[in-house]
Amino acid sequence: MDISVVIPLLNEEESIKELYDWIAEVMQSNRFSYEILFIDDGSSDASWKIIEQLSLEHPEVRGIKFRANYGKSQALHAGFARATGEVVITMDADLQDNPEEIPGLMQMIREDGFELVSGWKKKRYDSVLSKNLPSKLFNWAARRTSKLKLHDFNCGLKAYRNEVVKSIDVYGEMHRYIPVLAKNAGFRRIGEKVVKHQARKYGKTKFGMSRFLN
Ligand code: UDP
Ligand code: MG
């Protein structure tokens, strides 16, 4: 199989079907064989019902459901453990990440020899105060401590050779530092690709101002 798409989600009922359709269209027009793993991180809305329905209709869709909200890192971890594709793509479920970036990411892994390619939301459609400024500071600190020349460590859209996701242990809040985990696990070919980003179409961020308060 060419690609496993791993999608962590918490209460994203409005987006899931639309995201599935978009990914399927990109995969089919590029003739990639693929699976989509939706990891429901303890949603209380209809997300799981929609995932179950999609997986009944489409054999390439698989769902994993957490009993409670364990966090984005744990959701990625569960998807990574089950991913069988040669390349693993992670993306957020809220339609902020664009599936049309997948062929370009694939090319960087397969043809340019990268082991991990991290998306760079160069033009970012999020709140300036609660997201863009803290993120600049975070990325500056991550660059200094890791010596990795990336602009956007925490971008949800990334591509990996399968052995990379099997060699890292993502837990707690570590999803923000995945390129650093990969570097520490011995992977050196870590690159980045400018990716298109969209404003959140439905619902609200799950990592807003409240993350500074708790
Ligand atoms: N998410 C998750 N568990 C959480 C919080 C968020 O699986 O505890 C998912 C969320 O549904 C989305 C992705 O992680 O698919 C990124 O979250 P969000 O869009 O809220 O973050 P932002 O884009 O605002 O940084
Ligand atoms: Mg988002």
Tab-separated table of C-alpha atoms and ligand atoms in Angstrom:
chain	number	residue	atom	x	y	z
A	1	MET	CA	0.000	0.000	0.000
A	2	ASP	CA	1.295	3.466	-0.893
A	3	ILE	CA	-0.226	5.678	1.805
A	4	SER	CA	-1.807	5.556	5.261
A	5	VAL	CA	-3.566	8.795	6.152
A	6	VAL	CA	-3.770	9.206	9.935
A	7	ILE	CA	-6.359	11.702	11.177
A	8	PRO	CA	-6.785	12.487	14.901
A	9	LEU	CA	-10.048	14.158	15.767
A	10	LEU	CA	-12.156	15.462	18.578
A	11	ASN	CA	-15.733	16.566	17.844
A	12	GLU	CA	-15.365	17.268	14.124
A	13	GLU	CA	-18.730	15.911	12.931
A	14	GLU	CA	-19.241	18.629	10.297
A	15	SER	CA	-15.909	18.042	8.558
A	16	ILE	CA	-15.329	14.288	8.405
A	17	LYS	CA	-17.403	13.358	5.366
A	18	GLU	CA	-16.202	16.355	3.366
A	19	LEU	CA	-12.595	15.533	4.260
A	20	TYR	CA	-13.060	11.891	3.279
A	21	ASP	CA	-14.451	12.871	-0.135
A	22	TRP	CA	-11.602	15.289	-0.745
A	23	ILE	CA	-8.897	12.761	0.198
A	24	ALA	CA	-10.528	10.010	-1.893
A	25	GLU	CA	-10.616	12.301	-4.923
A	26	VAL	CA	-6.911	13.172	-4.595
A	27	MET	CA	-5.936	9.517	-4.078
A	28	GLN	CA	-7.944	8.316	-7.039
A	29	SER	CA	-6.718	10.949	-9.447
A	30	ASN	CA	-3.106	10.122	-8.474
A	31	ARG	CA	-3.716	6.356	-8.481
A	32	PHE	CA	-2.380	5.873	-4.967
A	33	SER	CA	-3.425	2.808	-2.994
A	34	TYR	CA	-4.337	3.978	0.501
A	35	GLU	CA	-6.076	3.583	3.814
A	36	ILE	CA	-7.542	6.306	6.022
A	37	LEU	CA	-7.342	5.836	9.798
A	38	PHE	CA	-9.662	8.121	11.731
A	39	ILE	CA	-8.805	8.203	15.432
A	40	ASP	CA	-11.704	9.497	17.464
A	41	ASP	CA	-10.129	11.010	20.569
A	42	GLY	CA	-13.237	10.746	22.774
A	43	SER	CA	-15.739	12.814	20.768
A	44	SER	CA	-19.160	13.467	22.272
A	45	ASP	CA	-20.800	14.530	18.997
A	46	ALA	CA	-21.715	12.356	15.993
A	47	SER	CA	-18.106	11.954	14.791
A	48	TRP	CA	-17.899	8.233	15.618
A	49	LYS	CA	-21.227	7.453	13.947
A	50	ILE	CA	-19.992	9.116	10.764
A	51	ILE	CA	-16.678	7.231	10.886
A	52	GLU	CA	-18.509	3.916	11.400
A	53	GLN	CA	-20.752	4.665	8.440
A	54	LEU	CA	-17.807	5.627	6.211
A	55	SER	CA	-15.946	2.447	7.168
A	56	LEU	CA	-18.995	0.341	6.252
A	57	GLU	CA	-19.219	2.004	2.860
A	58	HIS	CA	-15.494	2.148	2.090
A	59	PRO	CA	-13.142	-0.726	2.944
A	60	GLU	CA	-10.150	1.639	2.929
A	61	VAL	CA	-11.549	3.558	5.925
A	62	ARG	CA	-10.776	2.341	9.435
A	63	GLY	CA	-11.791	3.875	12.735
A	64	ILE	CA	-10.274	3.755	16.204
A	65	LYS	CA	-12.273	5.077	19.118
A	66	PHE	CA	-10.901	6.233	22.471
A	67	ARG	CA	-13.080	5.895	25.543
A	68	ALA	CA	-12.155	9.417	26.633
A	69	ASN	CA	-10.200	12.429	25.395
A	70	TYR	CA	-6.595	11.192	25.673
A	71	GLY	CA	-5.128	13.951	23.509
A	72	LYS	CA	-3.818	14.468	19.988
A	73	SER	CA	-0.471	12.778	20.742
A	74	GLN	CA	-2.119	9.558	21.909
A	75	ALA	CA	-4.420	9.597	18.887
A	76	LEU	CA	-1.431	9.909	16.537
A	77	HIS	CA	0.345	7.161	18.462
A	78	ALA	CA	-2.577	4.769	17.959
A	79	GLY	CA	-2.738	5.579	14.243
A	80	PHE	CA	1.030	5.178	13.826
A	81	ALA	CA	0.936	1.734	15.436
A	82	ARG	CA	-1.666	0.535	12.919
A	83	ALA	CA	-0.501	2.298	9.757
A	84	THR	CA	0.650	-0.127	7.057
A	85	GLY	CA	1.330	2.200	4.114
A	86	GLU	CA	4.829	2.786	2.752
A	87	VAL	CA	4.286	6.478	3.551
A	88	VAL	CA	2.231	7.838	6.440
A	89	ILE	CA	0.506	11.203	6.078
A	90	THR	CA	-0.962	12.923	9.109
A	91	MET	CA	-3.510	15.668	8.817
A	92	ASP	CA	-6.009	17.473	11.012
A	93	ALA	CA	-9.679	16.650	10.586
A	94	ASP	CA	-10.997	20.208	10.461
A	95	LEU	CA	-10.284	20.906	6.750
A	96	GLN	CA	-7.509	23.383	7.628
A	97	ASP	CA	-4.974	21.022	5.986
A	98	ASN	CA	-5.308	20.527	2.244
A	99	PRO	CA	-5.278	16.957	0.846
A	100	GLU	CA	-4.044	18.327	-2.475
A	101	GLU	CA	-0.625	18.652	-0.820
A	102	ILE	CA	-0.345	14.841	-0.612
A	103	PRO	CA	1.188	14.205	-4.074
A	104	GLY	CA	3.907	16.827	-3.477
A	105	LEU	CA	4.703	15.370	-0.061
A	106	MET	CA	4.848	11.880	-1.595
A	107	GLN	CA	7.280	13.069	-4.198
A	108	MET	CA	9.611	14.517	-1.578
A	109	ILE	CA	9.617	11.195	0.305
A	110	ARG	CA	9.898	8.868	-2.659
A	111	GLU	CA	11.995	10.817	-5.110
A	112	ASP	CA	13.943	13.329	-3.050
A	113	GLY	CA	14.733	10.804	-0.319
A	114	PHE	CA	13.305	12.580	2.719
A	115	GLU	CA	12.340	10.425	5.717
A	116	LEU	CA	10.048	13.081	7.178
A	117	VAL	CA	8.534	16.147	5.526
A	118	SER	CA	6.828	18.661	7.765
A	119	GLY	CA	4.250	21.087	6.398
A	120	TRP	CA	4.940	24.796	6.779
A	121	LYS	CA	1.831	26.958	7.036
A	122	LYS	CA	3.668	29.964	5.669
A	123	LYS	CA	0.451	31.904	5.274
A	124	ARG	CA	-1.561	30.914	8.258
A	125	TYR	CA	-5.315	31.402	8.731
A	126	ASP	CA	-5.603	31.406	12.514
A	127	SER	CA	-6.055	33.981	15.236
A	128	VAL	CA	-2.968	36.230	15.449
A	129	LEU	CA	-2.953	36.619	19.225
A	130	SER	CA	-3.777	33.128	20.398
A	131	LYS	CA	-2.014	31.207	17.618
A	132	ASN	CA	0.351	32.968	15.263
A	133	LEU	CA	2.457	34.854	17.818
A	134	PRO	CA	2.815	32.008	20.357
A	135	SER	CA	3.607	29.704	17.471
A	136	LYS	CA	6.431	31.969	16.217
A	137	LEU	CA	7.965	31.970	19.682
A	138	PHE	CA	7.545	28.202	20.041
A	139	ASN	CA	9.162	27.543	16.676
A	140	TRP	CA	12.057	29.863	17.426
A	141	ALA	CA	12.756	27.993	20.672
A	142	ALA	CA	12.352	24.582	19.031
A	143	ARG	CA	14.797	25.579	16.261
A	144	ARG	CA	17.377	26.760	18.778
A	145	THR	CA	17.209	23.680	20.967
A	146	SER	CA	16.947	21.049	18.234
A	147	LYS	CA	19.148	22.642	15.554
A	148	LEU	CA	16.536	21.577	13.002
A	149	LYS	CA	15.914	24.274	10.414
A	150	LEU	CA	12.123	24.088	10.361
A	151	HIS	CA	9.646	26.959	10.501
A	152	ASP	CA	6.560	25.090	11.677
A	153	PHE	CA	7.302	22.092	13.932
A	154	ASN	CA	3.681	21.629	14.995
A	155	CYS	CA	1.998	21.570	11.572
A	156	GLY	CA	-0.625	18.780	11.534
A	157	LEU	CA	0.169	17.963	7.918
A	158	LYS	CA	3.283	15.807	7.664
A	159	ALA	CA	4.593	12.864	5.666
A	160	TYR	CA	6.815	10.076	6.986
A	161	ARG	CA	8.435	6.895	5.814
A	162	ASN	CA	6.606	4.181	7.742
A	163	GLU	CA	9.716	3.214	9.739
A	164	VAL	CA	9.869	6.738	11.193
A	165	VAL	CA	6.437	6.519	12.826
A	166	LYS	CA	7.283	3.058	14.150
A	167	SER	CA	10.465	4.415	15.785
A	168	ILE	CA	9.015	7.354	17.745
A	169	ASP	CA	6.909	7.423	20.867
A	170	VAL	CA	4.386	10.277	20.756
A	171	TYR	CA	2.641	10.974	24.075
A	172	GLY	CA	1.623	13.903	26.282
A	173	GLU	CA	2.109	17.080	24.252
A	174	MET	CA	4.896	15.597	22.132
A	175	HIS	CA	2.905	15.945	18.894
A	176	ARG	CA	4.280	19.491	18.802
A	177	TYR	CA	7.862	18.208	18.575
A	178	ILE	CA	7.607	15.218	16.241
A	179	PRO	CA	10.497	16.307	13.972
A	180	VAL	CA	12.689	16.476	17.094
A	181	LEU	CA	11.605	12.963	18.129
A	182	ALA	CA	12.489	11.720	14.645
A	183	LYS	CA	15.876	13.415	14.778
A	184	ASN	CA	16.581	11.881	18.181
A	185	ALA	CA	15.569	8.470	16.811
A	186	GLY	CA	18.365	8.810	14.247
A	187	PHE	CA	16.537	10.110	11.170
A	188	ARG	CA	18.471	12.874	9.436
A	189	ARG	CA	16.619	13.537	6.202
A	190	ILE	CA	14.009	15.882	7.610
A	191	GLY	CA	12.583	18.525	5.306
A	192	GLU	CA	9.710	20.929	5.022
A	193	LYS	CA	7.236	21.942	2.371
A	194	VAL	CA	5.196	25.115	2.229
A	195	VAL	CA	1.568	23.992	2.374
A	196	LYS	CA	-1.744	25.695	1.777
A	197	HIS	CA	-3.714	26.374	4.928
A	198	GLN	CA	-7.361	27.318	5.324
A	199	ALA	CA	-9.376	28.977	8.037
A	200	ARG	CA	-11.311	26.511	10.170
A	201	LYS	CA	-14.574	25.911	8.318
A	202	TYR	CA	-16.670	24.454	11.153
A	203	GLY	CA	-16.452	24.449	14.940
A	204	LYS	CA	-13.712	25.988	17.055
A	205	THR	CA	-10.047	25.300	17.778
A	206	LYS	CA	-9.394	22.707	20.478
A	207	PHE	CA	-6.084	24.376	21.292
A	208	GLY	CA	-7.201	27.991	21.849
A	209	MET	CA	-6.398	30.459	24.652
A	210	SER	CA	-7.551	27.941	27.250
A	211	ARG	CA	-4.336	25.990	26.677
A	212	PHE	CA	-2.520	28.791	28.557
A	213	LEU	CA	-4.892	28.467	31.487
A	214	ASN	CA	-4.827	24.757	32.170
B	1	UDP	N1	-7.655	17.027	18.333
B	1	UDP	C1	-7.619	15.769	18.936
B	1	UDP	N2	-7.629	15.705	20.299
B	1	UDP	C2	-7.609	16.822	21.089
B	1	UDP	C3	-7.605	18.085	20.465
B	1	UDP	C4	-7.628	18.157	19.077
B	1	UDP	O1	-7.624	14.743	18.251
B	1	UDP	O2	-7.601	16.687	22.320
B	1	UDP	C5	-7.659	17.116	16.869
B	1	UDP	C6	-8.672	18.076	16.269
B	1	UDP	O3	-9.945	17.495	16.138
B	1	UDP	C7	-8.036	18.386	14.920
B	1	UDP	C8	-6.543	18.420	15.285
B	1	UDP	O4	-6.409	17.651	16.474
B	1	UDP	O5	-8.273	17.344	13.990
B	1	UDP	C9	-6.026	19.832	15.495
B	1	UDP	O6	-6.860	20.497	16.418
B	1	UDP	P1	-7.397	21.985	16.181
B	1	UDP	O7	-7.826	22.159	14.769
B	1	UDP	O8	-8.409	22.291	17.226
B	1	UDP	O9	-6.064	22.817	16.467
B	1	UDP	P2	-5.551	24.146	15.716
B	1	UDP	O10	-5.617	23.908	14.230
B	1	UDP	O11	-6.458	25.241	16.131
B	1	UDP	O12	-4.150	24.292	16.223
B	2	MG	MG	-7.272	23.311	13.228
